[in-house]
Short mmCIF file of C-alpha atoms in Angstrom, two decimals:
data_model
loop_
_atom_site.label_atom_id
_atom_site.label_comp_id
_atom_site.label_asym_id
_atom_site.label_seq_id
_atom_site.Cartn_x
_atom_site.Cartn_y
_atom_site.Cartn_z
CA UNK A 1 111.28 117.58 158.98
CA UNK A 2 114.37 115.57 159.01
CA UNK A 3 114.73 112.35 156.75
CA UNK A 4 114.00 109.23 158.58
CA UNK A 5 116.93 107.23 158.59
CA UNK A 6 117.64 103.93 156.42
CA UNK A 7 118.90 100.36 156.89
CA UNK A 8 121.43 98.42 154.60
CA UNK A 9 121.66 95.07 153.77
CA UNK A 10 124.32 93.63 150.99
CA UNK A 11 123.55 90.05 150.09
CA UNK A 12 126.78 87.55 149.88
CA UNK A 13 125.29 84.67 147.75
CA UNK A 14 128.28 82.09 148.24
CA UNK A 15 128.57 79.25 150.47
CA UNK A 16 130.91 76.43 150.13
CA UNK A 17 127.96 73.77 150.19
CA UNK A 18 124.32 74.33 150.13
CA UNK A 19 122.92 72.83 153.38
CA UNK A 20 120.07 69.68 152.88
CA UNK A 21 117.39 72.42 154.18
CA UNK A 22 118.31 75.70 152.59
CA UNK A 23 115.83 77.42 149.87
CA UNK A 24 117.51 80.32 149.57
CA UNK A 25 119.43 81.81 146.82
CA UNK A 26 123.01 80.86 146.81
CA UNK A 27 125.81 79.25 144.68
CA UNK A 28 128.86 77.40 145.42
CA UNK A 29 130.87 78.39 142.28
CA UNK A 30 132.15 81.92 141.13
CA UNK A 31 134.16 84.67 141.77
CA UNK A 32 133.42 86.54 145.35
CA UNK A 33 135.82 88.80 144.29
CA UNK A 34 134.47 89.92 140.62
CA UNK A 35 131.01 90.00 142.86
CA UNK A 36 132.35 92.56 145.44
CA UNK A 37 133.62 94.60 142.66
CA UNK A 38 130.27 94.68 141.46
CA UNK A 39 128.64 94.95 144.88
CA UNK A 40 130.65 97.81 145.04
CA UNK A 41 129.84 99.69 141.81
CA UNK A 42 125.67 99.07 142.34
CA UNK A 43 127.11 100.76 146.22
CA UNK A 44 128.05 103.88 144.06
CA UNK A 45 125.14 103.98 141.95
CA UNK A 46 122.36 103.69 144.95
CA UNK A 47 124.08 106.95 146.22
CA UNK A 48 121.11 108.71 145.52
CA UNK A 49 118.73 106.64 146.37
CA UNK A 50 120.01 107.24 150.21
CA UNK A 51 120.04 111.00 149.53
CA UNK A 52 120.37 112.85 152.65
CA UNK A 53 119.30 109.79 155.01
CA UNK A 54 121.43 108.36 157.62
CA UNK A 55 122.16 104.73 157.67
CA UNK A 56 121.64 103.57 161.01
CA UNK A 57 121.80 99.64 160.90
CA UNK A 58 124.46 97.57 158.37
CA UNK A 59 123.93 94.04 157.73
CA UNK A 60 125.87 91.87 155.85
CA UNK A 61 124.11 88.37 155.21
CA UNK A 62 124.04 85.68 152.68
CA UNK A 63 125.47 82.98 151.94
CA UNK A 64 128.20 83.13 153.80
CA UNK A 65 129.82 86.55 153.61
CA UNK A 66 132.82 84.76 155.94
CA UNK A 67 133.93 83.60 152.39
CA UNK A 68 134.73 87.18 151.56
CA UNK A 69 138.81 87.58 151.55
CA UNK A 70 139.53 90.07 153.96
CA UNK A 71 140.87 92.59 151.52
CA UNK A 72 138.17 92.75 149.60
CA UNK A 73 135.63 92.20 152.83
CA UNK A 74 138.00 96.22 153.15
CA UNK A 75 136.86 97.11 149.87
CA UNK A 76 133.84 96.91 150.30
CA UNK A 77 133.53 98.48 153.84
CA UNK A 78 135.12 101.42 152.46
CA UNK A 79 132.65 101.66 149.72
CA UNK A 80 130.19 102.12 152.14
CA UNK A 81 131.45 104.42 154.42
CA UNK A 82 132.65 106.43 151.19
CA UNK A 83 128.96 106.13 149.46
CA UNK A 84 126.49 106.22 152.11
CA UNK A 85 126.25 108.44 155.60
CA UNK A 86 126.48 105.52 158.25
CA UNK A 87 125.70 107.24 162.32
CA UNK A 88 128.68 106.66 164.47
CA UNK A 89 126.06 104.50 166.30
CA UNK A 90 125.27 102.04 163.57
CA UNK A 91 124.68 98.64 164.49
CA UNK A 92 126.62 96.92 162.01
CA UNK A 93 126.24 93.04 161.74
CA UNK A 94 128.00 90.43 159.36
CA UNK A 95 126.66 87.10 159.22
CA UNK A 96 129.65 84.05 159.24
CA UNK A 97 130.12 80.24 159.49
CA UNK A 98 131.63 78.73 161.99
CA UNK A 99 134.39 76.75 159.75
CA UNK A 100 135.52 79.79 157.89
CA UNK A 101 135.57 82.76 161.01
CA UNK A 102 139.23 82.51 160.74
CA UNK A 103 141.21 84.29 162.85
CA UNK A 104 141.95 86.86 159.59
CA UNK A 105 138.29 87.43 158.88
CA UNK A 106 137.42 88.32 162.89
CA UNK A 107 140.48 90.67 162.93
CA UNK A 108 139.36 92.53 159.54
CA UNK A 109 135.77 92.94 160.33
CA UNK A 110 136.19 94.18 163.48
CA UNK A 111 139.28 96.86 162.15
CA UNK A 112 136.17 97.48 159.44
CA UNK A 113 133.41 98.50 162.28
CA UNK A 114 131.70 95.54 162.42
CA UNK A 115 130.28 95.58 165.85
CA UNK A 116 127.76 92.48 165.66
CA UNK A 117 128.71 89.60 164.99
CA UNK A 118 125.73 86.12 163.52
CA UNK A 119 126.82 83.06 163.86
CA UNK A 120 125.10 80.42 161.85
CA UNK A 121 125.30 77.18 164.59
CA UNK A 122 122.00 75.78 164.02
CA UNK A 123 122.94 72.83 166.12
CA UNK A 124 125.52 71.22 168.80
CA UNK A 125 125.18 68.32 168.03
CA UNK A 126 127.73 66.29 165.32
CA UNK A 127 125.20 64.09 164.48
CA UNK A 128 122.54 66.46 163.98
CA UNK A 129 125.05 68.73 161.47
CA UNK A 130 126.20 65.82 159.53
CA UNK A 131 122.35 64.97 158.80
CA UNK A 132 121.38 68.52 157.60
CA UNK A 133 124.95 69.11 155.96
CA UNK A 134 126.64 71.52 157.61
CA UNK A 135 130.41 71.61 157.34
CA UNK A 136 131.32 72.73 160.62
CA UNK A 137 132.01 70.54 164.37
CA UNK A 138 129.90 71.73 167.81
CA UNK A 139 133.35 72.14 168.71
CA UNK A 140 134.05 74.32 165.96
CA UNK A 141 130.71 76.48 166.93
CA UNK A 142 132.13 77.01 170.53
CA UNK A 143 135.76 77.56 169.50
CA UNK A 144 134.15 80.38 167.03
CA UNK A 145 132.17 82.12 170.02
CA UNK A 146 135.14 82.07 171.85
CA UNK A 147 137.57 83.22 169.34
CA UNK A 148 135.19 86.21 168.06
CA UNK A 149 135.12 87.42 172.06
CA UNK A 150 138.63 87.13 171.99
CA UNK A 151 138.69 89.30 168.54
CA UNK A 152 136.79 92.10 170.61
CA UNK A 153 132.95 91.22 169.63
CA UNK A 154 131.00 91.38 173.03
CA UNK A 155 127.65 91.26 170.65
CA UNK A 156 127.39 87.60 169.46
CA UNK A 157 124.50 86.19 167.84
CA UNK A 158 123.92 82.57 167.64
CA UNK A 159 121.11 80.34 165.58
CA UNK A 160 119.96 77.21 166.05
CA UNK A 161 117.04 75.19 164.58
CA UNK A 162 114.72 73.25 166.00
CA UNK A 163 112.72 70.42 164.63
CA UNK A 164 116.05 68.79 162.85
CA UNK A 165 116.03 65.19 161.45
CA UNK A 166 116.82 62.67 164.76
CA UNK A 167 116.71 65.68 166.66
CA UNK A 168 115.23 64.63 169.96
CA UNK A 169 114.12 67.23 172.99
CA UNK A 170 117.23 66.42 174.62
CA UNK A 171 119.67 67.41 172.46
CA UNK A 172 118.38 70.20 171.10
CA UNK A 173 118.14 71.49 175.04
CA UNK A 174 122.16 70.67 175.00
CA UNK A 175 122.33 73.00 172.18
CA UNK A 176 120.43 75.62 173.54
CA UNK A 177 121.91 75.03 177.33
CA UNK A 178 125.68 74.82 175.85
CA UNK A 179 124.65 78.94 173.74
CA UNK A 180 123.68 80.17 177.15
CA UNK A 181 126.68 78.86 178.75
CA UNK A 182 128.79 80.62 176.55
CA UNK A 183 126.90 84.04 177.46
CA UNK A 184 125.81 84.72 173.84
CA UNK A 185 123.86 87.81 173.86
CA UNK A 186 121.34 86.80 171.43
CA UNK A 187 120.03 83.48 170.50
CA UNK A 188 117.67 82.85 167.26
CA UNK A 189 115.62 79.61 167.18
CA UNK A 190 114.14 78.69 164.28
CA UNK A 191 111.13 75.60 163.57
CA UNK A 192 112.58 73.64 160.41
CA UNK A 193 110.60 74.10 157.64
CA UNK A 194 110.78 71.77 154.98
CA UNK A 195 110.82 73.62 151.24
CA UNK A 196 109.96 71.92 148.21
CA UNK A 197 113.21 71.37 146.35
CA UNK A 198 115.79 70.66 148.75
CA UNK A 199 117.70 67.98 149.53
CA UNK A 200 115.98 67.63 152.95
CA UNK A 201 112.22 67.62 151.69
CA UNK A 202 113.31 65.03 148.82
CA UNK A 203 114.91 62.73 150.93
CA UNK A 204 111.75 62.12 152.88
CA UNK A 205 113.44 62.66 155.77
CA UNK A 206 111.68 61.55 159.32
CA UNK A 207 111.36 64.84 161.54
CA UNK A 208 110.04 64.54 165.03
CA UNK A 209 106.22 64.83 165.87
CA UNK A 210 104.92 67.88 166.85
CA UNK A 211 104.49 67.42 170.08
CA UNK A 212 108.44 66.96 170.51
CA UNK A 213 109.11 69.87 168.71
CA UNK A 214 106.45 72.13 170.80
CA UNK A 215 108.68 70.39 173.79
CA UNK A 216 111.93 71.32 172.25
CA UNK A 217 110.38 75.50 171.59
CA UNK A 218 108.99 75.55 175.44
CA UNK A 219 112.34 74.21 176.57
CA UNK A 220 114.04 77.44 174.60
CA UNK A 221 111.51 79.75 176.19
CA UNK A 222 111.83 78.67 179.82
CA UNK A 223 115.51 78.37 180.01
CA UNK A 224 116.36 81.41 177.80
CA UNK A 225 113.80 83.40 179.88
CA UNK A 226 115.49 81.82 183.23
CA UNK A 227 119.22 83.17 181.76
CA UNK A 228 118.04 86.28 181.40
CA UNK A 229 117.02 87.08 177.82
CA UNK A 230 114.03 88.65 176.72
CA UNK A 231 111.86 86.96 174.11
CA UNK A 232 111.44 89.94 171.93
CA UNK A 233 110.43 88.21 168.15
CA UNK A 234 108.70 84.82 167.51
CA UNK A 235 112.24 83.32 167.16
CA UNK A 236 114.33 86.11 169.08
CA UNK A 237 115.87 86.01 172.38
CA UNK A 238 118.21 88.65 173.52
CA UNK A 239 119.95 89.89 176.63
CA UNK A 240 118.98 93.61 177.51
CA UNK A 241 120.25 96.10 174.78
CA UNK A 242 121.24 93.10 172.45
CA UNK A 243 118.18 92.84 170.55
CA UNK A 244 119.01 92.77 166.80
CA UNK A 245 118.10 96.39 165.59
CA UNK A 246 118.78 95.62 162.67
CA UNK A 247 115.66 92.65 162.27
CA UNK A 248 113.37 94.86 164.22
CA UNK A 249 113.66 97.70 161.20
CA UNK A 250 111.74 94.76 159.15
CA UNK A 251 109.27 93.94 161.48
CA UNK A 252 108.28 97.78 162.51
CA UNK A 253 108.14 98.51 158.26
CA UNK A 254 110.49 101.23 158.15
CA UNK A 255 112.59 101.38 155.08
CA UNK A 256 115.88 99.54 154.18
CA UNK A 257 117.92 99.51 150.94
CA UNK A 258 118.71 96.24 150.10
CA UNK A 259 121.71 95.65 147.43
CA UNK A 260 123.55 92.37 145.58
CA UNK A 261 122.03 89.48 143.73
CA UNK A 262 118.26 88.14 145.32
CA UNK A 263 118.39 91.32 147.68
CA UNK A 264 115.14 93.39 148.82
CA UNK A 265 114.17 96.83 149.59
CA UNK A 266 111.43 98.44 151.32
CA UNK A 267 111.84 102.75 150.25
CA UNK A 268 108.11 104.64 150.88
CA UNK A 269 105.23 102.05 150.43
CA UNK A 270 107.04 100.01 147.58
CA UNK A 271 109.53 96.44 147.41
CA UNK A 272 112.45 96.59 145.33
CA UNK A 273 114.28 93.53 144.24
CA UNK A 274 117.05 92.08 142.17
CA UNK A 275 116.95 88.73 140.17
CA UNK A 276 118.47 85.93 141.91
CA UNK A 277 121.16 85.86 139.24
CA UNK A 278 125.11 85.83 140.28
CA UNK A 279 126.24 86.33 137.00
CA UNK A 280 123.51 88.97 135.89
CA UNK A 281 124.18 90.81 138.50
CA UNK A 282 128.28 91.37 138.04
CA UNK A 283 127.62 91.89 134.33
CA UNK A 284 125.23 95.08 135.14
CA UNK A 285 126.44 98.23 133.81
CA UNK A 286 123.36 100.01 135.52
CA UNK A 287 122.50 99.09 139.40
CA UNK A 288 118.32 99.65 138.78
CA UNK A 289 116.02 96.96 140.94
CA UNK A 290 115.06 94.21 138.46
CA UNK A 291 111.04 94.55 140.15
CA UNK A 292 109.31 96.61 142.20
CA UNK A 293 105.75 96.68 143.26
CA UNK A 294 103.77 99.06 145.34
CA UNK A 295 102.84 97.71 149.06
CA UNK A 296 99.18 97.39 148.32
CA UNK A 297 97.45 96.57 151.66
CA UNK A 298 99.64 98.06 154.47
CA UNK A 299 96.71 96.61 157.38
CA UNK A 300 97.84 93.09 155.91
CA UNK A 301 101.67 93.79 156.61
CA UNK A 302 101.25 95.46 159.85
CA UNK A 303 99.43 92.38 161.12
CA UNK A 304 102.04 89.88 159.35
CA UNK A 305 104.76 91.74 160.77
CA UNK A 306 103.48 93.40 164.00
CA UNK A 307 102.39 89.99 165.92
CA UNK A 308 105.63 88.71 165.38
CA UNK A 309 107.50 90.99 168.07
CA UNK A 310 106.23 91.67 172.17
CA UNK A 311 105.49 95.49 171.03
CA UNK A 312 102.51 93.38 169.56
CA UNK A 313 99.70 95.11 167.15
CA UNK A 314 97.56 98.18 167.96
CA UNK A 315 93.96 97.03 168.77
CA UNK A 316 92.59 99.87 167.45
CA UNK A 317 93.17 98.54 163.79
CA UNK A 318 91.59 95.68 164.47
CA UNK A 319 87.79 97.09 164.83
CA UNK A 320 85.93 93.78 163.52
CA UNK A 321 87.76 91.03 165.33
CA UNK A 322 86.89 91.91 169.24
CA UNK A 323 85.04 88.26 169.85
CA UNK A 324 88.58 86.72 168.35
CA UNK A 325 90.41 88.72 170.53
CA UNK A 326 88.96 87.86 173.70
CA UNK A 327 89.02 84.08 173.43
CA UNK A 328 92.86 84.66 172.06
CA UNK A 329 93.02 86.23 175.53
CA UNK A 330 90.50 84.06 177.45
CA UNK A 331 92.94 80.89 175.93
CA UNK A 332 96.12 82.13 177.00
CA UNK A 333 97.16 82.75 173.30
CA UNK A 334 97.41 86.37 173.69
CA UNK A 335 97.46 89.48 176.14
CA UNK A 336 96.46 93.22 175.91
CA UNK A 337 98.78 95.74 176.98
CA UNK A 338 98.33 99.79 176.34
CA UNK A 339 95.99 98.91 174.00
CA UNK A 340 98.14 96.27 172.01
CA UNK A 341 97.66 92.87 171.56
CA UNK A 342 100.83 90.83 171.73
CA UNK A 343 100.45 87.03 171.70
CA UNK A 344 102.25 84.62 174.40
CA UNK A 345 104.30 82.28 173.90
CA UNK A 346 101.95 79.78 173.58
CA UNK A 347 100.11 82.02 171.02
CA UNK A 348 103.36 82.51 168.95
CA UNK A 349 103.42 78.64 168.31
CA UNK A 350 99.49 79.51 166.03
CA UNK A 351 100.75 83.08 164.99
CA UNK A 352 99.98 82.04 161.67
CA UNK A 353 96.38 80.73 162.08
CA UNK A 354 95.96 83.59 164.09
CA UNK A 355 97.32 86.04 161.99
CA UNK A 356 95.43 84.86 158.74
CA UNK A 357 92.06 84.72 160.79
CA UNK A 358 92.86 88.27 161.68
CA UNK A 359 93.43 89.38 158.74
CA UNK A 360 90.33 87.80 156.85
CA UNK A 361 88.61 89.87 159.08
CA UNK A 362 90.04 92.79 158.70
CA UNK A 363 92.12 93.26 155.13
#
């Protein structure tokens, strides 16, 4: 039997200013370079770990891995390709900014195979980026899109949140309205969700009820399903054959090798990780995970992950929650299909009640 294949994902941990919302791991000082160099020798020393499997999906996140100077965004390409056996069909997907996709950066990541393109708008709206921190302009968001088509990227993903400080229905409709107009091929929407810690959350900042934001969601259902795209994850939207491939290797559980400071794997049942530590990392002399810990209740996961997507969650698993089912279904919170049950769109709004009650009954 031939090896499955295997996803990559190299973590960029830089951005030039930590937005008011943002938990994640990521620093504003250092060296990208003297990371990438590092990145670059943990690349070589995962070599084995790939073995004989075939990476099929790239993805280059972060942070903000437009920071990366485009000789050393080469580097580490070439690392990859040298290290690792990528298909000739990979999706590969870097994720960028919209005040640093310079002309220079486009032009090297496409001559690099980058074939995907993420775009981290969040919002159209000045006001609404000033508020939450961003550094970029609308303006700056659309002249991005429209330089990156010009660069040769037909696949062009955009995200926006929803649920932003003074963020009413109506704007955040202009933001999703002005993404479609643009013909972005795939459109995330995320529901703010204020972490303890940031800026955001300590400010006490005023968000808008929750019946505004259920309007704002709906409107992003109706008029992305109206332009065509296919509501394919909880906060996905994608015209047909855009759908991120590389996202839906995390939500079907198949493995991916995940490398750089505060990255993740999933390799055969267990989750790798390394410390969320810059300057740990680069000092490594051995590329080891920093934790790892067997995948103890694999029902629980499928649930978590399964009801996030429209391939939805075989009902078969789900022997002692029938009764639950059928008022999910008898509500309009969910649907059976081939013996699947996917939840609406209504449903994905109480995917987490619904998942946790499912999973009490079953895990």
């Amino acid at each position: 039997m031939e090896n499955p294949p295997l996803s990559l994902y190299i973590h960029i941990p830089f951005c030039r200013q930590k937005c008011a919302y943002c938990s994640f791991y990521s620093e504003s000082e250092g060296d990208i370079s003297e990371y990438v160099e590092a990145l670059i020798r943990c690349i070589g020393y995962h070599r084995k770990t790939a073995r004989a499997r075939e990476i099929s999906t790239v993805y280059i996140g972060g942070g903000t891995p437009s920071l990366i100077p485009p000789h050393k965004l080469s580097r580490l390409f070439c690392s990859i390709l040298e290290n690792f056996s990528v298909s000739a069909a990979a999706e590969i997907t870097i994720e960028a900014n919209p005040e640093s996709c310079t002309p220079e950066f486009l032009e090297c990541a496409v001559s690099c195979g980058v074939n995907r393109l993420s775009l981290g708008v969040q919002s159209l709206c000045d006001s609404e980026l000033k508020r939450i921190g961003r550094l970029h302009s609308a303006q700056e968001a659309v002249s991005a899109v429209k330089s990156a088509r010009k660069s040769g990227f037909e696949n062009i993903s955009c995200d926006l949140i929803f649920g932003l400080p003074g963020q009413s229905a109506e704007s955040f409709a202009k933001s999703v309205d002005g993404l479609i107009s643009l013909d972005t091929k795939h459109i995330s929407c995320y529901n703010l969700q204020l972490e303890k810690g940031t800026p955001l959350y300590k400010s006490g900042a005023a968000l808008p009820d929750e019946r505004e934001q259920e309007q704002m969601y709906f409107h992003a259902c109706s008029a992305l399903g109206k332009a065509g795209y296919t509501h394919y994850e909880i906060s996905n939207f994608a015209k047909s054959g855009f759908e991120s491939r590389h996202n839906s290797v995390y939500w079907t559980e198949n493995d991916y090798l995940g490398l750089g400071a505060a990255a993740h794997s999933r390799i055969g049942g267990y989750r790798y990780s390394f410390m969320p530590d810059r300057a740990a990392f680069i000092k490594k002399t051995e590329f080891g995970f920093d934790k790892s810990e067997k995948i103890d209740d694999p029902l629980l996961e499928k649930i978590m992950l399964s009801l996030r997507t429209l391939r939805g969650l075989e009902i078969s698993l789900l022997p002692n929650s029938a009764q639950f089912i059928a008022r999910l279904v008898e509500n309009g919170l969910a649907r059976t299909a081939d013996g699947r049950l996917i939840l609406t769109e209504r449903g994905f709004l109480l995917s987490n009640t619904i998942m946790a009650t499912l999973a009490a009954a079953e895990c």
